[in-house]
Coordinates of C-alpha atoms in Angstrom, one line a residue:
X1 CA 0.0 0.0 0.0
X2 CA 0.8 3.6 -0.4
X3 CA 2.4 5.6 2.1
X4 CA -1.0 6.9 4.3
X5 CA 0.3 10.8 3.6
X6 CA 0.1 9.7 0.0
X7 CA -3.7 8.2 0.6
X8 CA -4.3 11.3 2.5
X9 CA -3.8 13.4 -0.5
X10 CA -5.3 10.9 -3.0
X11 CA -9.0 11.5 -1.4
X12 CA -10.5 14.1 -3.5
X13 CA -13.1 14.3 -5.7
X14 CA -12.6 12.0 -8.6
X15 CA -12.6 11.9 -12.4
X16 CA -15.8 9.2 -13.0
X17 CA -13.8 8.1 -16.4
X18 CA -10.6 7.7 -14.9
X19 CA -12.7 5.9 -11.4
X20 CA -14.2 3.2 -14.1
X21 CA -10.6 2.5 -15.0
X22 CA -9.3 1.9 -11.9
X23 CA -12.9 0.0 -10.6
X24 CA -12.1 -2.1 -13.7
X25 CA -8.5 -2.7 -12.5
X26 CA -9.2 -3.7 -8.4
X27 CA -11.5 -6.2 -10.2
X28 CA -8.8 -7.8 -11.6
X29 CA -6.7 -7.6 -8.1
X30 CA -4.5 -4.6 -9.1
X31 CA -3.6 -2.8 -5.7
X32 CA -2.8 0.7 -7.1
X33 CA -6.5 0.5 -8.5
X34 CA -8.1 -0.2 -5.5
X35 CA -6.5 2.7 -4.4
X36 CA -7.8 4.8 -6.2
X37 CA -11.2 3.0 -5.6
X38 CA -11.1 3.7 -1.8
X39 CA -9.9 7.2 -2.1
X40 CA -12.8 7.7 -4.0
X41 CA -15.2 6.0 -1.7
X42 CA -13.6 8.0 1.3
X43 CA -13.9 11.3 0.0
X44 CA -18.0 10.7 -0.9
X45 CA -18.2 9.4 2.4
X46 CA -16.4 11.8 4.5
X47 CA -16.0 15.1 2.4
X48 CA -19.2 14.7 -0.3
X49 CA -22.2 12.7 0.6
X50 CA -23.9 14.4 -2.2
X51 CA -21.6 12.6 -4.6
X52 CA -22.0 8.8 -3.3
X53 CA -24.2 8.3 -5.7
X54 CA -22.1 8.4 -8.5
X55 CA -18.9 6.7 -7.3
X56 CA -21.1 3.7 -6.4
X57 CA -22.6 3.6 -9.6
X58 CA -19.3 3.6 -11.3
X59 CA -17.9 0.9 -9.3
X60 CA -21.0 -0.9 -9.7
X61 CA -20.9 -0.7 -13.9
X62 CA -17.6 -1.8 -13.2
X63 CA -18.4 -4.7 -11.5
X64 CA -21.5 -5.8 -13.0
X65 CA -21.7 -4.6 -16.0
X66 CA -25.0 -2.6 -14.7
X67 CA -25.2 0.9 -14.0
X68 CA -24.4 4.1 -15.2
X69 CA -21.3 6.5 -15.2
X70 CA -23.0 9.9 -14.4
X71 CA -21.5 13.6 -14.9
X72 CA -20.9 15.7 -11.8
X73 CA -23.0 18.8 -11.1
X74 CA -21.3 22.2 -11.8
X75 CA -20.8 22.3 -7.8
X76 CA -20.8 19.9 -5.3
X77 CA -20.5 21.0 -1.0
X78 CA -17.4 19.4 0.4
X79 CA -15.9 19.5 3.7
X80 CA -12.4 18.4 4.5
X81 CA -10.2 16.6 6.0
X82 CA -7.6 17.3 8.7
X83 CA -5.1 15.8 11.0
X84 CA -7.6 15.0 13.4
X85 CA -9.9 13.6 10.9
X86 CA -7.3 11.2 9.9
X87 CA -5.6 10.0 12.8
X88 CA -9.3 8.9 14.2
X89 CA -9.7 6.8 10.8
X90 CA -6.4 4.9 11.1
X91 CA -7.5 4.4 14.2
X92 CA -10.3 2.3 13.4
X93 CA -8.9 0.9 11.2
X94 CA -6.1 0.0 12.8
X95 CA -8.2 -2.1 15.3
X96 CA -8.5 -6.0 15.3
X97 CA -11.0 -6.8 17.8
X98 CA -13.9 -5.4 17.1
X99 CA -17.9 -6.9 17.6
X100 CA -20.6 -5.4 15.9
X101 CA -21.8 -3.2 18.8
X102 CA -18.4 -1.8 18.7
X103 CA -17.6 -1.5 14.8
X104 CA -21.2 0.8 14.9
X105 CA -20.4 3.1 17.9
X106 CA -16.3 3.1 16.3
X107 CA -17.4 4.4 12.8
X108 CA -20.1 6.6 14.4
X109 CA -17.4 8.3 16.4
X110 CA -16.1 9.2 13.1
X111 CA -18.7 12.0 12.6
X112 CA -17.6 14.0 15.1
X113 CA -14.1 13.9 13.5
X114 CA -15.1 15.3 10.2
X115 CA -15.0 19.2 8.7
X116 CA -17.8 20.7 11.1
X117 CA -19.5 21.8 7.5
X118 CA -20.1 18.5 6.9
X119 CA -23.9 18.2 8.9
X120 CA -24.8 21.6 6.7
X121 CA -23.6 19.5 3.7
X122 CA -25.2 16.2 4.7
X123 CA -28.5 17.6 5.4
X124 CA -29.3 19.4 2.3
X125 CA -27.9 15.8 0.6
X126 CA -30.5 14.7 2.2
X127 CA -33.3 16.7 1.2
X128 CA -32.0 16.9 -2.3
X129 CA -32.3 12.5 -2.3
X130 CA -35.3 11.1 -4.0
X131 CA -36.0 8.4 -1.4
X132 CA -35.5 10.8 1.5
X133 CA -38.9 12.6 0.3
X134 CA -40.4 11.9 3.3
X135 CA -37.8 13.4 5.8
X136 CA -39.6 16.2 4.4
X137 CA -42.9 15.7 5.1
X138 CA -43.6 13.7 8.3
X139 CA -42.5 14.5 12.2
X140 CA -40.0 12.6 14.1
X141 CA -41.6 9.3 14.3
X142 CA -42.2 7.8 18.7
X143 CA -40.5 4.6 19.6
X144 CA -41.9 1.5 18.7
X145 CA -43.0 -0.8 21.4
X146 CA -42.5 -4.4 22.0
X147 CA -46.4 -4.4 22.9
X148 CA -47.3 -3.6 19.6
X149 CA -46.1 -6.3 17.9
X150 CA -47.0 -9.1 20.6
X151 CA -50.8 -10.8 19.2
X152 CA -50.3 -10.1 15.4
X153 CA -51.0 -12.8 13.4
X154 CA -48.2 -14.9 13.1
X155 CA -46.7 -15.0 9.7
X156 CA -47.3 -11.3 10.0
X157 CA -44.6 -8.5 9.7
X158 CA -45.2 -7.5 13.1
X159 CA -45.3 -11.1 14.8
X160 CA -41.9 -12.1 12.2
X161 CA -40.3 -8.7 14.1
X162 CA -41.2 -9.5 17.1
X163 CA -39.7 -12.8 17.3
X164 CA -36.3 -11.6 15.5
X165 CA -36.0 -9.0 18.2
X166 CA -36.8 -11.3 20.9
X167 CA -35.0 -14.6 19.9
X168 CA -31.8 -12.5 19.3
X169 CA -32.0 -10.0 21.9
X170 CA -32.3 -7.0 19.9
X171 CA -33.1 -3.7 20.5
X172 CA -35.9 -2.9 18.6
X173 CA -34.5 0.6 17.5
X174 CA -31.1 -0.8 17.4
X175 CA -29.5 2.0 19.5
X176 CA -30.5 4.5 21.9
X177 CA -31.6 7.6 19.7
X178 CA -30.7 9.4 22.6
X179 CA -27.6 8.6 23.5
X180 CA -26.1 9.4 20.0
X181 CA -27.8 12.7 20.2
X182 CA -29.8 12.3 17.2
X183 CA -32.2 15.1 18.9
X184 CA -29.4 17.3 17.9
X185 CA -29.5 16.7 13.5
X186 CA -31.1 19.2 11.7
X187 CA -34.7 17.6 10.4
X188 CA -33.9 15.5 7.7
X189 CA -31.1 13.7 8.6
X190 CA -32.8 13.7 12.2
X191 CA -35.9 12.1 10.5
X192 CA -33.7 9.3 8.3
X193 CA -31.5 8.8 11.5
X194 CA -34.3 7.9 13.8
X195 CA -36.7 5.9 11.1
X196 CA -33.3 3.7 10.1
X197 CA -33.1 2.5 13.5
X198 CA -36.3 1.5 13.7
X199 CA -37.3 0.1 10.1
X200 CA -33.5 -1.7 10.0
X201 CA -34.5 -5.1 11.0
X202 CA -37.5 -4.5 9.2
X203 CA -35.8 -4.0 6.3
X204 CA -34.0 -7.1 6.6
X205 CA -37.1 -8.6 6.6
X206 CA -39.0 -7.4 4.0
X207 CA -35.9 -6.8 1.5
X208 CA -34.5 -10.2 2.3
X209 CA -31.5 -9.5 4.2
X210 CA -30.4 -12.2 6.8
X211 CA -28.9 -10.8 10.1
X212 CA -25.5 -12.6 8.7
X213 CA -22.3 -10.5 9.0
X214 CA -22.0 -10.2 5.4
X215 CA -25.2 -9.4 5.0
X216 CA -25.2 -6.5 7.7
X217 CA -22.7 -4.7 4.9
X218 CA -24.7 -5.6 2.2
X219 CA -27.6 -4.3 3.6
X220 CA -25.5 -0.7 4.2
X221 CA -25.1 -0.5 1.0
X222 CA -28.9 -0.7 0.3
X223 CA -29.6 1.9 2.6
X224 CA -27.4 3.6 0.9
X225 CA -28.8 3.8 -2.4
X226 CA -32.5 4.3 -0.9
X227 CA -32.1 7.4 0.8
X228 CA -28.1 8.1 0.8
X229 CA -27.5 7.7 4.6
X230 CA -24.4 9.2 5.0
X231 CA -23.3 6.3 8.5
X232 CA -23.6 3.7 6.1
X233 CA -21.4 5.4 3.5
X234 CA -18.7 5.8 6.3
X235 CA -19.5 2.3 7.1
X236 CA -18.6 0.7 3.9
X237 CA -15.4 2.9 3.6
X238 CA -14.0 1.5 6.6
X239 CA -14.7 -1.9 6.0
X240 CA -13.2 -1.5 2.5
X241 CA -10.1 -0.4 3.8
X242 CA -10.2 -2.9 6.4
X243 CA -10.0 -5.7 3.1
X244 CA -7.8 -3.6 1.3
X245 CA -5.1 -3.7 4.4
X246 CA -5.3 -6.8 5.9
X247 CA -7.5 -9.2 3.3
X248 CA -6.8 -7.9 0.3
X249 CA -7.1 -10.9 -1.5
X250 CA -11.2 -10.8 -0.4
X251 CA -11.6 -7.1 -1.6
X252 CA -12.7 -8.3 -5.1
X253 CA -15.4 -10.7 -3.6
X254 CA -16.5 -7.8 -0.8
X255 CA -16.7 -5.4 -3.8
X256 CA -19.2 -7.7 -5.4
X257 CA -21.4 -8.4 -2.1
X258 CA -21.6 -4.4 -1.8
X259 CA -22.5 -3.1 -5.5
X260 CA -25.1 -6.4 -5.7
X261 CA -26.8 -4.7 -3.0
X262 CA -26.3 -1.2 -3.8
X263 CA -28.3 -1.9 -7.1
X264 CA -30.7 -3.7 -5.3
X265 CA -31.4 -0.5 -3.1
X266 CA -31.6 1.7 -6.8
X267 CA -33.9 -1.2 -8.0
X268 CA -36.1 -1.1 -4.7
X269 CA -38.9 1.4 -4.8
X270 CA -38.5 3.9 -1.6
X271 CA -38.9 2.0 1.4
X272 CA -38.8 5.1 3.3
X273 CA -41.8 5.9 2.4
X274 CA -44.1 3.5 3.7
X275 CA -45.6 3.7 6.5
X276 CA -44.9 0.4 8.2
X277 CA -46.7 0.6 11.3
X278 CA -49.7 -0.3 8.6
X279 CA -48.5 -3.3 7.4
X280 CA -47.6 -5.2 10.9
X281 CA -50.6 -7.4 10.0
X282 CA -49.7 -7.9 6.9
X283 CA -47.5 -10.7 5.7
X284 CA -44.1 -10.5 4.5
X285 CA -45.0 -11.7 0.7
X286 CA -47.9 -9.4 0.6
X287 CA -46.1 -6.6 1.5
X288 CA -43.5 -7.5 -1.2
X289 CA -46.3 -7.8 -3.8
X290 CA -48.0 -4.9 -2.8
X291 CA -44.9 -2.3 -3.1
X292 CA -42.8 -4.8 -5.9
X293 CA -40.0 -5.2 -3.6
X294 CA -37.7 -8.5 -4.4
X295 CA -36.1 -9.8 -2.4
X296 CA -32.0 -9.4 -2.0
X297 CA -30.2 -12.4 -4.2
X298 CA -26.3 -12.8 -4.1
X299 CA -23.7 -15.0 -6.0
X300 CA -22.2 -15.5 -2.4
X301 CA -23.4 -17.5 0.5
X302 CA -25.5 -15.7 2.6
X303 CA -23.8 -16.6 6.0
X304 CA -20.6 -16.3 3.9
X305 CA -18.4 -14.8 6.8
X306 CA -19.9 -17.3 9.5
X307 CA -18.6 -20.1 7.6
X308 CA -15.2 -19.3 7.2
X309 CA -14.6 -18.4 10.6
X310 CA -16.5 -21.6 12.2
X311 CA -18.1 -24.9 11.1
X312 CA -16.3 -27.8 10.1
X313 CA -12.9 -27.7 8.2
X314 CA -14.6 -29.6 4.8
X315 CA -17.3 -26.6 4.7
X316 CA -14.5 -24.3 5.1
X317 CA -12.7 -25.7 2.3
X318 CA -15.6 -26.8 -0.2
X319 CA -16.1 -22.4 0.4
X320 CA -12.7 -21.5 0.1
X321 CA -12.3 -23.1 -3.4
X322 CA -15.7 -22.1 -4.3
X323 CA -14.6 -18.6 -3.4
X324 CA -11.0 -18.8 -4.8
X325 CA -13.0 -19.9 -8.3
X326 CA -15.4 -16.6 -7.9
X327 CA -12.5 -14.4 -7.4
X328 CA -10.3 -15.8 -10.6
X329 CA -13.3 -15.3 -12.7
X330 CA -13.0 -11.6 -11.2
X331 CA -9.5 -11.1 -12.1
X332 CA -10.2 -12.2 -15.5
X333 CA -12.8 -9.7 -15.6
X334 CA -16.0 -11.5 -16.0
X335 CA -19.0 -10.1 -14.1
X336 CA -21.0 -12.5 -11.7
X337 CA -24.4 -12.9 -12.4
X338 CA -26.1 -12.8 -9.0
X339 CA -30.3 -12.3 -9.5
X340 CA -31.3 -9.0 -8.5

């Protein structure tokens, strides 16, 4: 890898032409392109959340073979980045042990690290995102209780909810609004803050995401592309680099898992803007029919990350060479057809 003062000054806004070239070349395991593919990513993520939109795109044309390559507006908002800013990202990335309580709350501590301009810039993303339309329009929605859920007709949304949340432990707005000061966003991003924790295992539900590990960052990736929340852009970036430092060999395969979603979420019709304390009765497969929403479908296993740090040494290895097969036809540049 490149020096991290030369990464530093790498993240800037970038040519979408000369990002499909090197997009095409991480595909094929080149380093220096997934370089340039990261500082992309970081700079949307932490400087331009306004511009998201078309890096993912470009990767995902890159990677696919589905998408577009977009033109940048004559201006886009950006904050930047200083020392500060960069020695609380190494940081993070730096770290080896994390859960996933503590990979959340780590990359959320990353906001407050960022150009101060950045929550101006990030809210009027926001407003300006066609799937946020509703940030606009309804109040802060109240918690959700447990009560509500318990009764419903089982099969329903409400009673499938209630039993994820209860058989796992969950909480059913996934953090304390609270405690991470979400009071404190301006109203959109307030809005989209607060509804995301409590429609994200709902969303898993309905959109067909499991509550697998890689199938918590493919679903970041969806939110990503249905309303452009900005955590989940900051998300992926880290975990990107995370692959790109220490399994760089996966980056390819983690690449794919990301912009299969992330066209899913384009495909999806606005989830945000249902109102989902209506269809708690409902089930699941009428609720899909009702609002054409099909379900997430990946070339990769599901529980992909599960297996390969537990079960039995022949799974291991029948998914090892399975994945070692995916990632050559990568390299060569051929595009795998998942079903979304």
């Amino acid at each position: 890898m490149q020096s991290r003062s030369e990464f530093h000054n790498s993240v800037q806004q970038p040519d979408l032409q000369a990002l499909m070239v090197a997009a095409t070349a991480a595909k094929t395991g080149d380093a220096e392109g997934r370089e340039q593919l990261l500082a992309a990513v970081t700079w949307g993520a932490f400087c331009c959340p306004v511009a998201m939109g078309g890096i993912i795109d470009t990767i995902a044309l890159a990677w696919l073979g589905r998408g577009t390559v977009q033109n940048w507006p004559n201006v886009l908002p950006t904050g930047q980045l200083d020392e500060g800013f960069w020695n609380a990202f190494w940081t993070v990335i730096d770290e080896k042990s994390f859960d996933a309580i503590s990979i959340t709350e780590a990359v959320a501590s990353l906001g407050g690290a960022v150009d101060p301009q950045l929550l101006e810039i990030s809210e009027a993303a926001a407003r300006d995102h066609p799937g946020a339309a509703s940030a606009l329009m309804r109040p802060v929605p109240g918690r959700t209780q447990i009560e509500t859920l318990e009764g419903l007709p089982q099969g329903s949304l409400g009673h499938r909810l209630h039993q994820m949340v209860v058989d796992n432990g969950y909480d059913l707005e996934v953090l304390d609004r609270e405690a991470i000061q979400l009071s404190a966003l301006p109203q959109a991003l307030q809005y989209l803050n607060v509804r995301i924790l409590q429609m994200h295992d709902v969303w898993h539900l309905v959109a067909g995401y499991e509550t697998s590990g890689s199938h918590e960052i493919a679903i970041s990736a969806f939110q990503l592309a249905q309303f452009g929340h900005n955590y989940s852009a900051m998300f992926l970036a880290v975990v990107l680099m995370k692959s790109h430092q220490n399994q760089p060999q996966g980056f390819g395969l983690l690449m794919q898992l990301i912009t299969e979603a992330w066209l899913h979420g384009r495909e999806t019709p606005a989830l945000m803007d249902i109102e989902w304390e209506q269809e708690w009765p409902n089930s699941i497969e009428s609720i899909r029919k009702k609002y054409d929403i099909r379900p997430y479908a990946s070339v990769l296993p599901r529980n992909l990350l599960e297996i390969l740090s537990g079960t039995s040494f022949w799974q291991r290895l029948g998914l090892v060479i399975k994945m070692g097969w995916m990632a050559r036809r990568l390299r060569r540049g051929e595009y795998l057809q998942s079903a979304v």
